[in-house]
CSV table of C-alpha atoms and ligand atoms in Angstrom, one decimal:
chain,number,residue,atom,x,y,z
A,1,MET,CA,-17.2,15.2,21.8
A,2,THR,CA,-20.9,15.1,21.4
A,3,SER,CA,-22.9,17.5,23.4
A,4,PRO,CA,-25.6,15.8,25.5
A,5,GLY,CA,-29.2,16.6,25.1
A,6,MET,CA,-29.3,16.7,21.3
A,7,THR,CA,-32.7,16.0,19.6
A,8,PRO,CA,-33.0,13.0,17.2
A,9,GLU,CA,-33.0,15.4,14.3
A,10,GLU,CA,-29.8,17.1,15.5
A,11,ILE,CA,-28.1,13.7,15.9
A,12,LEU,CA,-29.1,12.7,12.4
A,13,GLN,CA,-27.7,15.9,11.0
A,14,LYS,CA,-24.5,15.7,13.0
A,15,MET,CA,-24.0,12.1,12.0
A,16,TYR,CA,-24.4,13.1,8.4
A,17,ASP,CA,-21.9,15.9,8.7
A,18,GLU,CA,-19.3,13.8,10.7
A,19,THR,CA,-19.6,10.9,8.2
A,20,LEU,CA,-18.9,13.4,5.4
A,21,LEU,CA,-15.7,14.4,7.3
A,22,GLY,CA,-14.7,10.8,8.0
A,23,ASN,CA,-14.7,11.4,11.8
A,24,ALA,CA,-15.1,7.8,12.8
A,25,PRO,CA,-14.9,8.1,16.6
A,26,GLU,CA,-17.6,10.8,16.5
A,27,VAL,CA,-19.9,8.9,14.2
A,28,LEU,CA,-19.5,5.9,16.5
A,29,SER,CA,-20.3,7.9,19.6
A,30,LEU,CA,-23.3,9.5,17.9
A,31,THR,CA,-24.5,6.0,17.0
A,32,HIS,CA,-24.5,5.0,20.6
A,33,GLN,CA,-26.2,8.2,21.7
A,34,ALA,CA,-28.9,7.7,19.1
A,35,LEU,CA,-29.6,4.2,20.3
A,36,GLU,CA,-29.8,5.4,23.9
A,37,LEU,CA,-32.6,7.7,22.7
A,38,ASN,CA,-34.3,4.6,21.2
A,39,MET,CA,-33.9,5.7,17.7
A,40,GLU,CA,-34.3,3.0,15.1
A,41,PRO,CA,-31.2,1.6,13.4
A,42,GLN,CA,-32.9,1.9,10.1
A,43,THR,CA,-33.5,5.6,10.7
A,44,LEU,CA,-29.8,6.1,11.3
A,45,LEU,CA,-29.0,4.2,8.1
A,46,PHE,CA,-31.5,5.6,5.7
A,47,ASP,CA,-31.8,9.2,7.0
A,48,SER,CA,-28.2,9.8,7.8
A,49,LEU,CA,-25.4,7.4,7.0
A,50,ILE,CA,-26.5,6.3,3.5
A,51,PRO,CA,-27.4,9.9,2.3
A,52,SER,CA,-24.0,11.0,3.7
A,53,LEU,CA,-22.1,8.4,1.8
A,54,GLU,CA,-24.1,9.3,-1.3
A,55,GLU,CA,-23.0,12.9,-1.0
A,56,VAL,CA,-19.4,11.6,-0.6
A,57,GLY,CA,-19.8,9.8,-3.9
A,58,ALA,CA,-21.2,13.0,-5.5
A,59,ARG,CA,-18.2,15.0,-4.2
A,60,PHE,CA,-15.8,12.5,-5.6
A,61,GLU,CA,-17.6,12.7,-9.0
A,62,ARG,CA,-17.3,16.5,-9.0
A,63,GLY,CA,-13.6,16.2,-8.0
A,64,ASP,CA,-14.1,17.9,-4.6
A,65,TYR,CA,-13.1,14.7,-2.9
A,66,PHE,CA,-10.2,12.4,-3.7
A,67,VAL,CA,-9.5,8.9,-2.6
A,68,PRO,CA,-8.5,9.5,1.0
A,69,GLU,CA,-11.6,11.5,1.9
A,70,MET,CA,-13.7,8.8,0.4
A,71,LEU,CA,-11.8,6.2,2.4
A,72,ILE,CA,-12.2,7.8,5.7
A,73,ALA,CA,-15.9,8.5,5.2
A,74,GLY,CA,-16.4,4.9,4.2
A,75,ARG,CA,-14.6,3.8,7.4
A,76,ALA,CA,-16.7,6.1,9.5
A,77,MET,CA,-19.8,4.5,8.1
A,78,ALA,CA,-18.4,1.0,8.4
A,79,GLY,CA,-17.7,1.6,12.1
A,80,ALA,CA,-21.3,2.5,12.7
A,81,MET,CA,-22.4,-0.5,10.7
A,82,GLU,CA,-20.5,-2.8,13.2
A,83,VAL,CA,-22.9,-1.6,15.9
A,84,LEU,CA,-26.0,-1.5,13.8
A,85,ARG,CA,-25.6,-4.8,12.0
A,86,PRO,CA,-26.6,-7.1,14.9
A,87,LEU,CA,-29.5,-4.8,15.8
A,88,LEU,CA,-30.8,-4.8,12.2
A,89,ALA,CA,-30.7,-8.6,12.3
A,90,GLU,CA,-32.5,-8.6,15.6
A,91,THR,CA,-35.3,-6.3,14.5
A,92,GLY,CA,-36.0,-8.9,11.9
A,93,VAL,CA,-35.3,-6.7,8.9
A,94,GLN,CA,-35.3,-9.2,6.0
A,95,THR,CA,-32.1,-9.3,4.0
A,96,ILE,CA,-33.1,-8.5,0.5
A,97,GLY,CA,-30.6,-10.7,-1.1
A,98,LYS,CA,-27.2,-12.3,-0.9
A,99,PHE,CA,-24.3,-10.6,-2.7
A,100,LEU,CA,-21.0,-12.4,-3.3
A,101,MET,CA,-18.3,-9.9,-4.2
A,102,GLY,CA,-14.6,-10.1,-5.2
A,103,THR,CA,-11.8,-8.3,-7.0
A,104,VAL,CA,-10.6,-10.5,-10.0
A,105,LYS,CA,-7.4,-12.5,-10.2
A,106,GLY,CA,-4.3,-10.4,-10.7
A,107,ASP,CA,-5.8,-7.3,-9.3
A,108,VAL,CA,-5.5,-5.9,-5.7
A,109,HIS,CA,-7.4,-2.7,-6.0
A,110,ASP,CA,-10.2,-2.9,-3.5
A,111,ILE,CA,-11.2,0.6,-2.3
A,112,GLY,CA,-14.2,0.8,-4.7
A,113,LYS,CA,-15.3,-2.7,-4.0
A,114,ASN,CA,-15.2,-2.1,-0.2
A,115,LEU,CA,-17.3,1.0,-0.6
A,116,VAL,CA,-19.9,-0.8,-2.7
A,117,ASN,CA,-20.0,-3.5,0.0
A,118,ILE,CA,-20.7,-1.0,2.7
A,119,MET,CA,-23.6,0.5,0.7
A,120,LEU,CA,-25.0,-2.9,-0.2
A,121,GLU,CA,-25.0,-3.9,3.4
A,122,GLY,CA,-26.6,-0.6,4.4
A,123,ALA,CA,-29.3,-1.2,1.9
A,124,GLY,CA,-30.1,-4.7,3.4
A,125,PHE,CA,-28.0,-7.1,1.3
A,126,GLU,CA,-26.1,-9.8,3.0
A,127,VAL,CA,-22.6,-9.3,1.6
A,128,ILE,CA,-20.0,-12.1,1.4
A,129,ASP,CA,-16.6,-10.5,0.4
A,130,LEU,CA,-14.1,-12.8,-1.1
A,131,GLY,CA,-11.4,-10.2,-1.0
A,132,VAL,CA,-8.9,-9.5,-3.8
A,133,GLN,CA,-7.2,-11.7,-6.5
A,134,VAL,CA,-10.1,-14.1,-6.7
A,135,PRO,CA,-9.5,-16.7,-9.4
A,136,PRO,CA,-12.3,-18.2,-11.4
A,137,GLU,CA,-12.3,-21.5,-9.6
A,138,ARG,CA,-12.8,-19.7,-6.2
A,139,PHE,CA,-15.8,-17.8,-7.6
A,140,VAL,CA,-17.2,-21.2,-8.6
A,141,GLU,CA,-16.5,-22.8,-5.3
A,142,LYS,CA,-18.0,-20.0,-3.3
A,143,ILE,CA,-21.1,-19.8,-5.4
A,144,ILE,CA,-21.8,-23.4,-4.8
A,145,GLU,CA,-21.1,-22.9,-1.0
A,146,HIS,CA,-23.2,-19.7,-0.5
A,147,GLU,CA,-25.7,-19.8,-3.3
A,148,PRO,CA,-25.8,-16.0,-3.7
A,149,ASP,CA,-28.4,-14.1,-5.7
A,150,ILE,CA,-25.8,-11.8,-7.2
A,151,VAL,CA,-22.1,-12.1,-7.9
A,152,GLY,CA,-20.1,-8.9,-8.2
A,153,MET,CA,-16.7,-8.7,-9.8
A,154,SER,CA,-14.4,-5.7,-9.6
A,155,ALA,CA,-11.4,-4.9,-11.8
A,156,PHE,CA,-9.2,-1.8,-12.2
A,157,LEU,CA,-6.5,-2.6,-14.6
A,158,THR,CA,-6.8,-2.9,-18.4
A,159,THR,CA,-4.8,-6.2,-17.9
A,160,THR,CA,-7.2,-7.7,-15.4
A,161,MET,CA,-10.6,-6.7,-17.0
A,162,PRO,CA,-10.5,-9.8,-19.3
A,163,MET,CA,-10.9,-11.9,-16.1
A,164,PHE,CA,-14.6,-11.1,-16.2
A,165,LYS,CA,-14.9,-13.2,-19.3
A,166,ALA,CA,-12.8,-15.9,-17.8
A,167,ASN,CA,-15.0,-15.9,-14.7
A,168,LEU,CA,-18.1,-16.0,-16.7
A,169,ASN,CA,-16.8,-18.9,-18.8
A,170,ALA,CA,-15.9,-20.8,-15.6
A,171,LEU,CA,-19.5,-20.3,-14.3
A,172,GLN,CA,-20.9,-21.5,-17.5
A,173,LYS,CA,-18.7,-24.6,-17.5
A,174,ALA,CA,-19.7,-25.3,-13.9
A,175,GLY,CA,-23.4,-25.0,-14.9
A,176,LEU,CA,-23.9,-22.1,-12.6
A,177,ARG,CA,-24.4,-19.2,-15.0
A,178,ASP,CA,-28.2,-19.3,-14.9
A,179,GLN,CA,-28.4,-19.5,-11.1
A,180,VAL,CA,-26.8,-16.1,-10.4
A,181,ILE,CA,-27.0,-12.5,-11.6
A,182,VAL,CA,-23.5,-11.3,-12.5
A,183,MET,CA,-22.6,-7.6,-12.0
A,184,VAL,CA,-19.3,-6.1,-13.0
A,185,GLY,CA,-17.6,-2.8,-12.1
A,186,GLY,CA,-14.5,-0.8,-11.4
A,187,ALA,CA,-12.9,2.3,-12.8
A,188,PRO,CA,-12.2,1.1,-16.3
A,189,VAL,CA,-15.4,-0.8,-16.8
A,190,THR,CA,-18.3,0.6,-18.9
A,191,GLN,CA,-21.8,-0.6,-19.8
A,192,GLU,CA,-20.5,-1.5,-23.3
A,193,TYR,CA,-17.7,-3.6,-21.8
A,194,ALA,CA,-20.1,-5.3,-19.4
A,195,ASP,CA,-22.5,-6.1,-22.3
A,196,ALA,CA,-19.6,-7.4,-24.4
A,197,VAL,CA,-18.5,-9.9,-21.8
A,198,GLY,CA,-22.0,-11.0,-21.2
A,199,ALA,CA,-22.5,-9.7,-17.6
A,200,ASP,CA,-26.1,-9.0,-16.5
A,201,GLY,CA,-25.4,-5.6,-15.0
A,202,TYR,CA,-22.9,-2.8,-14.5
A,203,ALA,CA,-22.9,0.3,-12.3
A,204,PRO,CA,-20.5,3.2,-12.2
A,205,ASP,CA,-20.6,3.9,-8.4
A,206,ALA,CA,-21.8,2.5,-5.1
A,207,SER,CA,-25.3,4.0,-4.9
A,208,ALA,CA,-26.0,3.1,-8.6
A,209,THR,CA,-24.9,-0.5,-7.7
A,210,VAL,CA,-27.5,-0.7,-5.0
A,211,LYS,CA,-30.3,0.5,-7.3
A,212,ARG,CA,-29.2,-1.8,-10.2
A,213,ALA,CA,-28.8,-4.8,-7.9
A,214,LYS,CA,-32.4,-4.3,-6.5
A,215,ASP,CA,-33.8,-3.9,-10.0
A,216,LEU,CA,-32.0,-7.0,-11.4
A,217,LEU,CA,-33.2,-9.0,-8.4
A,218,GLN,CA,-36.8,-7.9,-8.7
A,219,LYS,CA,-36.8,-8.8,-12.4
A,220,LYS,CA,-35.4,-12.2,-11.7
A,221,ARG,CA,-37.8,-12.9,-8.9
A,222,ALA,CA,-40.7,-11.8,-11.1
A,223,LEU,CA,-39.6,-14.2,-13.8
A,224,VAL,CA,-39.2,-17.1,-11.4
A,225,ASN,CA,-42.6,-16.5,-9.9
A,226,ALA,CA,-44.3,-16.0,-13.2
B,1,MET,CA,17.1,13.2,-23.7
B,2,VAL,CA,15.8,15.4,-26.4
B,3,ALA,CA,18.8,17.6,-26.0
B,4,GLU,CA,21.2,14.7,-25.9
B,5,ARG,CA,19.8,13.3,-29.2
B,6,GLY,CA,19.5,16.7,-30.7
B,7,TRP,CA,15.8,16.1,-31.7
B,8,PRO,CA,14.2,19.2,-33.1
B,9,VAL,CA,11.4,19.0,-30.6
B,10,ASP,CA,9.8,21.2,-27.9
B,11,VAL,CA,8.5,19.3,-24.9
B,12,LEU,CA,5.4,20.8,-23.3
B,13,PRO,CA,4.5,19.0,-20.1
B,14,LEU,CA,1.0,18.5,-18.6
B,15,PRO,CA,0.8,18.2,-14.8
B,16,PRO,CA,2.0,14.8,-13.7
B,17,LEU,CA,-0.7,14.5,-11.0
B,18,LEU,CA,-3.2,14.1,-13.8
B,19,HIS,CA,-2.3,10.4,-13.5
B,20,ASN,CA,-4.4,10.3,-10.4
B,21,HIS,CA,-7.3,11.8,-12.3
B,22,PRO,CA,-7.0,9.9,-15.6
B,23,GLU,CA,-10.5,10.8,-16.7
B,24,ARG,CA,-9.2,14.3,-17.3
B,25,ILE,CA,-6.1,13.4,-19.3
B,26,ALA,CA,-7.8,13.1,-22.7
B,27,GLY,CA,-9.5,16.5,-22.3
B,28,GLU,CA,-6.3,18.3,-21.3
B,29,VAL,CA,-4.4,16.7,-24.2
B,30,ASP,CA,-7.2,17.7,-26.5
B,31,GLU,CA,-7.1,21.3,-25.4
B,32,LEU,CA,-3.3,21.6,-25.5
B,33,ALA,CA,-3.1,19.9,-28.9
B,34,GLY,CA,-5.8,22.2,-30.3
B,35,GLU,CA,-3.6,25.1,-29.2
B,36,LEU,CA,-0.4,23.6,-30.5
B,37,LEU,CA,-1.6,22.4,-33.9
B,38,GLY,CA,-1.8,26.1,-34.9
B,39,ARG,CA,1.8,26.7,-33.9
B,40,TYR,CA,3.7,23.5,-34.8
B,41,ALA,CA,3.9,21.5,-38.0
B,42,THR,CA,3.8,18.3,-35.9
B,43,VAL,CA,2.3,17.4,-32.5
B,44,ALA,CA,2.9,14.1,-30.8
B,45,VAL,CA,1.5,12.9,-27.5
B,46,GLY,CA,3.9,11.7,-24.8
B,47,TYR,CA,1.4,9.6,-23.0
B,48,ALA,CA,0.6,5.9,-23.2
B,49,ASP,CA,-3.1,5.0,-22.6
B,50,CYS,CA,-2.3,5.8,-18.9
B,51,GLY,CA,-5.7,4.8,-17.5
B,52,THR,CA,-7.8,6.8,-19.9
B,53,TYR,CA,-9.1,3.5,-21.1
B,54,GLY,CA,-9.2,4.5,-24.8
B,55,ALA,CA,-10.4,8.1,-24.4
B,56,LEU,CA,-6.9,9.3,-25.3
B,57,ASP,CA,-6.9,7.2,-28.5
B,58,GLU,CA,-10.2,8.9,-29.5
B,59,VAL,CA,-8.6,12.3,-29.2
B,60,CYS,CA,-5.5,11.2,-31.1
B,61,GLU,CA,-7.6,9.7,-33.9
B,62,ARG,CA,-9.8,12.8,-34.2
B,63,ARG,CA,-6.8,15.1,-34.2
B,64,GLY,CA,-4.5,12.9,-36.3
B,65,LEU,CA,-1.9,12.5,-33.5
B,66,SER,CA,0.3,9.6,-32.5
B,67,ARG,CA,0.9,8.7,-28.8
B,68,LEU,CA,3.5,6.5,-27.1
B,69,GLU,CA,2.7,2.8,-27.4
B,70,GLY,CA,1.5,0.7,-24.5
B,71,LEU,CA,-0.8,0.9,-21.5
B,72,HIS,CA,1.2,2.9,-19.1
B,73,CYS,CA,4.7,4.3,-18.5
B,74,TYR,CA,5.8,1.1,-16.8
B,75,ASP,CA,5.4,-0.7,-20.1
B,76,ILE,CA,7.6,1.9,-21.8
B,77,TYR,CA,10.4,1.9,-19.2
B,78,GLY,CA,10.4,-1.8,-18.5
B,79,GLY,CA,9.0,-3.4,-21.7
B,80,ALA,CA,5.5,-4.8,-21.7
B,81,ASP,CA,6.6,-8.4,-21.5
B,82,ARG,CA,8.9,-7.8,-18.5
B,83,ILE,CA,6.1,-5.8,-16.7
B,84,GLN,CA,3.7,-8.6,-17.3
B,85,GLU,CA,6.2,-11.1,-15.8
B,86,ILE,CA,6.7,-8.8,-12.7
B,87,PHE,CA,2.9,-8.7,-12.1
B,88,GLU,CA,2.4,-12.4,-12.7
B,89,ALA,CA,5.2,-13.3,-10.3
B,90,GLN,CA,3.6,-11.1,-7.6
B,91,PRO,CA,0.2,-9.4,-8.3
B,92,GLY,CA,0.7,-7.3,-5.2
B,93,THR,CA,3.6,-5.4,-6.8
B,94,TYR,CA,3.8,-1.6,-6.6
B,95,VAL,CA,6.0,-0.3,-9.3
B,96,LEU,CA,8.2,2.8,-9.0
B,97,THR,CA,9.9,4.8,-11.7
B,98,ASP,CA,12.6,7.4,-11.3
B,99,PHE,CA,10.0,10.0,-11.3
B,100,LEU,CA,7.9,8.3,-8.7
B,101,VAL,CA,11.0,7.7,-6.5
B,102,ARG,CA,12.0,11.4,-6.7
B,103,SER,CA,8.4,12.7,-6.1
B,104,PHE,CA,7.2,9.9,-3.8
B,105,ASP,CA,6.2,12.2,-0.9
B,106,ARG,CA,4.1,14.4,-3.1
B,107,THR,CA,2.8,12.1,-5.8
B,108,VAL,CA,2.1,9.1,-3.6
B,109,ILE,CA,2.1,9.9,0.1
B,110,ALA,CA,0.4,13.2,-0.1
B,111,GLU,CA,-2.0,12.3,-2.9
B,112,LEU,CA,-3.2,9.2,-1.1
B,113,GLY,CA,-3.5,11.3,2.1
B,114,LEU,CA,-1.0,9.1,4.0
B,115,ASP,CA,0.6,12.2,5.4
B,116,ARG,CA,-2.7,13.3,7.0
B,117,HIS,CA,-4.0,9.8,7.6
B,118,PRO,CA,-1.2,7.3,8.2
B,119,GLU,CA,-3.9,4.9,9.5
B,120,LEU,CA,-5.0,4.4,5.9
B,121,ARG,CA,-1.7,2.5,5.1
B,122,ASP,CA,-3.5,-0.9,5.2
B,123,ALA,CA,-6.5,0.3,3.3
B,124,TYR,CA,-4.2,1.0,0.4
B,125,PHE,CA,-1.4,-1.5,0.7
B,126,ALA,CA,-2.5,-4.4,2.8
B,127,HIS,CA,-2.5,-6.7,-0.2
B,128,TYR,CA,0.9,-5.6,-1.5
B,129,THR,CA,4.0,-7.7,-1.1
B,130,ARG,CA,6.8,-5.7,-2.7
B,131,MET,CA,7.9,-2.6,-4.5
B,132,VAL,CA,9.8,-2.9,-7.8
B,133,TRP,CA,11.8,0.1,-8.9
B,134,LEU,CA,12.3,0.3,-12.6
B,135,ALA,CA,15.6,2.1,-12.3
B,136,GLN,CA,16.2,4.2,-15.4
B,137,ARG,CA,19.2,6.3,-14.2
B,138,PRO,CA,20.0,5.0,-10.7
B,139,ASP,CA,22.5,7.0,-8.6
B,140,ASP,CA,23.1,7.0,-4.9
B,141,GLU,CA,20.6,9.7,-4.2
B,142,LEU,CA,17.8,7.9,-6.1
B,143,ARG,CA,18.8,4.6,-4.5
B,144,ARG,CA,18.4,6.2,-1.1
B,145,LEU,CA,15.1,7.7,-1.9
B,146,ALA,CA,13.8,4.4,-3.4
B,147,GLU,CA,14.7,2.6,-0.2
B,148,ARG,CA,13.1,5.3,1.9
B,149,ALA,CA,9.9,5.1,-0.2
B,150,ALA,CA,9.7,1.3,0.3
B,151,ALA,CA,10.4,1.7,4.0
B,152,ARG,CA,7.7,4.4,4.4
B,153,ILE,CA,5.1,1.9,3.1
B,154,GLY,CA,6.8,-1.0,4.8
B,155,LEU,CA,7.4,-3.2,1.7
B,156,PRO,CA,10.6,-4.9,0.5
B,157,LEU,CA,12.2,-3.2,-2.5
B,158,SER,CA,13.6,-4.9,-5.6
B,159,VAL,CA,15.5,-3.0,-8.1
B,160,VAL,CA,15.2,-3.8,-11.8
B,161,PRO,CA,17.7,-1.7,-13.8
B,162,THR,CA,16.0,-0.8,-17.1
B,163,GLY,CA,18.1,2.0,-18.3
B,164,HIS,CA,16.6,4.6,-20.5
B,165,THR,CA,16.5,2.6,-23.7
B,166,GLY,CA,12.8,1.8,-23.4
B,167,LEU,CA,11.7,5.4,-23.3
B,168,GLU,CA,14.3,6.4,-25.9
B,169,ARG,CA,13.1,3.8,-28.3
B,170,ALA,CA,9.4,4.6,-27.7
B,171,LEU,CA,10.1,8.3,-28.4
B,172,GLU,CA,12.1,7.4,-31.5
B,173,ILE,CA,9.2,5.4,-32.9
B,174,LEU,CA,6.8,8.1,-32.0
B,175,LEU,CA,8.9,10.8,-33.7
B,176,THR,CA,9.6,8.9,-36.8
B,177,SER,CA,6.0,7.7,-37.2
B,178,THR,CA,4.7,11.2,-36.7
B,179,ALA,CA,5.0,12.8,-40.1
B,180,ALA,CA,3.5,16.3,-40.3
B,181,ASN,CA,-0.1,16.1,-38.9
B,182,PRO,CA,-2.9,16.6,-41.4
B,183,ALA,CA,-3.9,20.2,-41.5
C,301,LIG,C1,-6.1,4.4,-5.3
C,301,LIG,C2,-5.4,3.8,-6.5
C,301,LIG,C3,-4.4,2.9,-6.2
C,301,LIG,C4,-4.1,2.4,-4.8
C,301,LIG,C5,-5.0,1.1,-4.6
C,301,LIG,C6,-5.3,0.8,-3.1
C,301,LIG,C7,-6.4,-0.2,-3.0
C,301,LIG,N1,-6.3,-1.0,-1.9
C,301,LIG,O1,-7.3,-0.4,-3.8
C,301,LIG,C8,-2.6,2.0,-5.0
C,301,LIG,C9,-1.8,3.3,-4.8
C,301,LIG,C10,-2.1,0.9,-4.0
C,301,LIG,C11,-2.6,1.6,-6.5
C,301,LIG,C12,-1.7,0.7,-7.1
C,301,LIG,C13,-1.6,0.5,-8.4
C,301,LIG,N2,-2.3,1.2,-9.4
C,301,LIG,CO1,-3.9,2.3,-9.0
C,301,LIG,N3,-5.1,3.7,-8.9
C,301,LIG,C14,-5.7,4.2,-7.8
C,301,LIG,C15,-6.6,5.3,-8.3
C,301,LIG,C16,-5.9,6.7,-8.1
C,301,LIG,C17,-8.0,5.4,-7.7
C,301,LIG,C18,-8.8,4.1,-7.6
C,301,LIG,C19,-9.9,4.2,-6.5
C,301,LIG,O2,-9.7,3.6,-5.4
C,301,LIG,N4,-10.9,5.1,-6.7
C,301,LIG,C20,-11.9,5.4,-5.6
C,301,LIG,C21,-13.0,4.4,-5.7
C,301,LIG,C22,-14.1,4.7,-4.7
C,301,LIG,O3,-13.7,4.5,-7.0
C,301,LIG,P1,-13.7,3.3,-8.0
C,301,LIG,O4,-12.5,2.5,-7.7
C,301,LIG,O5,-13.9,3.7,-9.3
C,301,LIG,O6,-15.0,2.4,-7.4
C,301,LIG,C23,-16.3,2.8,-7.7
C,301,LIG,C24,-16.8,2.2,-9.0
C,301,LIG,O7,-15.8,1.8,-9.9
C,301,LIG,C25,-17.8,1.2,-8.6
C,301,LIG,N5,-17.3,-0.2,-8.5
C,301,LIG,C26,-16.1,-0.7,-8.0
C,301,LIG,N6,-16.1,-2.0,-8.0
C,301,LIG,C27,-17.3,-2.4,-8.4
C,301,LIG,C28,-17.8,-3.7,-8.5
C,301,LIG,C29,-19.1,-3.9,-9.0
C,301,LIG,C30,-19.7,-5.3,-9.1
C,301,LIG,C31,-19.9,-2.8,-9.3
C,301,LIG,C32,-21.3,-3.0,-9.9
C,301,LIG,C33,-19.4,-1.5,-9.2
C,301,LIG,C34,-18.1,-1.3,-8.7
C,301,LIG,O8,-18.3,1.6,-7.3
C,301,LIG,C35,-17.2,2.2,-6.6
C,301,LIG,C36,-17.6,3.1,-5.5
C,301,LIG,O9,-18.3,4.3,-6.0
C,301,LIG,C37,-6.8,5.0,-9.9
C,301,LIG,C38,-7.0,6.2,-10.7
C,301,LIG,C39,-8.5,6.7,-10.8
C,301,LIG,N7,-8.7,7.9,-10.4
C,301,LIG,O10,-9.3,5.9,-11.0
C,301,LIG,C40,-5.5,4.3,-10.1
C,301,LIG,C41,-5.4,3.3,-11.3
C,301,LIG,C42,-6.6,2.4,-11.3
C,301,LIG,N8,-4.2,2.5,-10.9
C,301,LIG,C43,-3.4,2.2,-11.9
C,301,LIG,C44,-2.2,1.5,-11.8
C,301,LIG,C45,-1.4,1.4,-13.1
C,301,LIG,C46,-1.7,1.0,-10.6
C,301,LIG,C47,-0.4,0.3,-10.4
C,301,LIG,C48,0.0,-0.7,-11.4
C,301,LIG,C49,0.6,1.4,-10.2
C,301,LIG,C50,2.0,1.0,-9.7
C,301,LIG,N9,2.8,2.1,-9.5
C,301,LIG,O11,2.4,-0.1,-9.4
C,301,LIG,C51,-0.7,-0.4,-9.0
C,301,LIG,C52,-1.4,-1.7,-9.2
C,301,LIG,C53,-0.9,-2.8,-8.5
C,301,LIG,C54,-1.7,-4.1,-8.6
C,301,LIG,N10,-1.0,-5.2,-8.5
C,301,LIG,O12,-2.9,-4.1,-8.7
C,301,LIG,C55,-4.0,2.7,-13.2
C,301,LIG,C56,-4.6,1.6,-14.1
C,301,LIG,C57,-4.2,1.9,-15.6
C,301,LIG,C58,-4.5,0.7,-16.5
C,301,LIG,N11,-4.7,1.1,-17.7
C,301,LIG,O13,-4.6,-0.4,-16.1
C,301,LIG,C59,-4.9,3.9,-12.7
C,301,LIG,C60,-6.1,4.1,-13.7
C,301,LIG,C61,-4.1,5.1,-12.6
C,301,LIG,C62,-3.4,5.6,-13.9
C,301,LIG,N12,-3.9,6.7,-14.4
C,301,LIG,O14,-2.5,5.1,-14.4
C,301,LIG,N13,-3.6,2.3,-7.1
């Protein structure tokens, strides 16, 4: 239970700590409490939730956290996002870009992808998640439908990584390759592999994905406006 | 198996849970091999690539070692072609081996945190449609445990008897191909 009468600073700190522990009900309750105090949704996101999930990622890297800890932390943040999403939209925060995401055909690993989605959303992207086992023709169809800025593809098995190339070929054939930025990721993927298949970007984890996505978008927009 | 075949081999295991941290496998193998190369004429690696995504091959090459063929143990037990068929038929297949069946509570349930957080079941397995047990040496006890494992996750179980020939053949190839390592 949250104790009443906390200061905004205390709420931010507690929200950070409870997200780290994956305590979803508590994070949700803190979110409501913060909003009652008229705290800005962006403040909750950027000064508490996102830094907390970044710390979760760092602990995973160091081997202090394994997958379940990562999952429950992600869920705690996602719960708060449910409340904050409509408010962020209301306050007229511009979405910085549209991101279409999917796990490739033949693969049903999606934990990493889902975490990336949460962080992208938190950072202001509109995320359209195509789920798992997305075949090339579905990527093509959904790109035409949603006209995203960036397409993200996730793969975890040595046997499904070649689908990146198949997807890129399908985009090429459909004449869509130049319209979208393509990012690839997943545990087995490396920068070299991403370069070899001809993707525009790669990132090893969720916060790096956000940075890379912003960079790529900025470069592309600069080019278009030039 | 080594005893049955009378192979002149000592087997030194690394912790099986390393499979959940594949980024550490190559380093551990490297370290153990370094130690063993001083003591044995020949050292071979009883891993497939196992999610090291090539890092293990680098160690093997540098140290002049051979490893088991294939991407992971499922290829070895079931044969790469059959495994490919299994995954093509249903991408949402979770594969069990005798080892995984026997240690399911520890290597899968506990490692994935499902004992502490049963609510994560769907986060892991929502997109799965079946479990396939590559039964190497099935007996009543294992059969019971395999059914229990599938029931715990709530997936139907298919049993594919593979016998032990896959592993035996892979080991045979490994042992005959491994002449004395270069000094
Ligand atoms: C959890 C897990 C599972 C869960 C998956 C649950 C789920 N819903 O996703 C379960 C237990 C169900 C599972 C099943 C299987 N798995 Co598995 N699994 C793992 C494990 C342990 C962790 C993966 C994970 O979720 N990590 C946590 C997340 C947060 O990290 P991440 O995935 O790397 O994601 C980050 C980055 O990669 C990046 N990222 C991710 N996507 C994207 C996309 C873009 C565009 C960008 C830019 C970045 C990006 O950001 C993420 C967040 O920081 C790995 C081993 C490992 N430690 O990597 C094996 C592993 C991937 N699995 C493996 C295997 C073999 C399987 C099975 C075949 C096993 C079986 N017994 O049947 C099945 C596959 C079935 C199938 N049809 O797909 C192998 C793959 C080996 C290979 N060479 O292909 C591994 C490497 C384990 C091993 N050592 O053998 N698995």
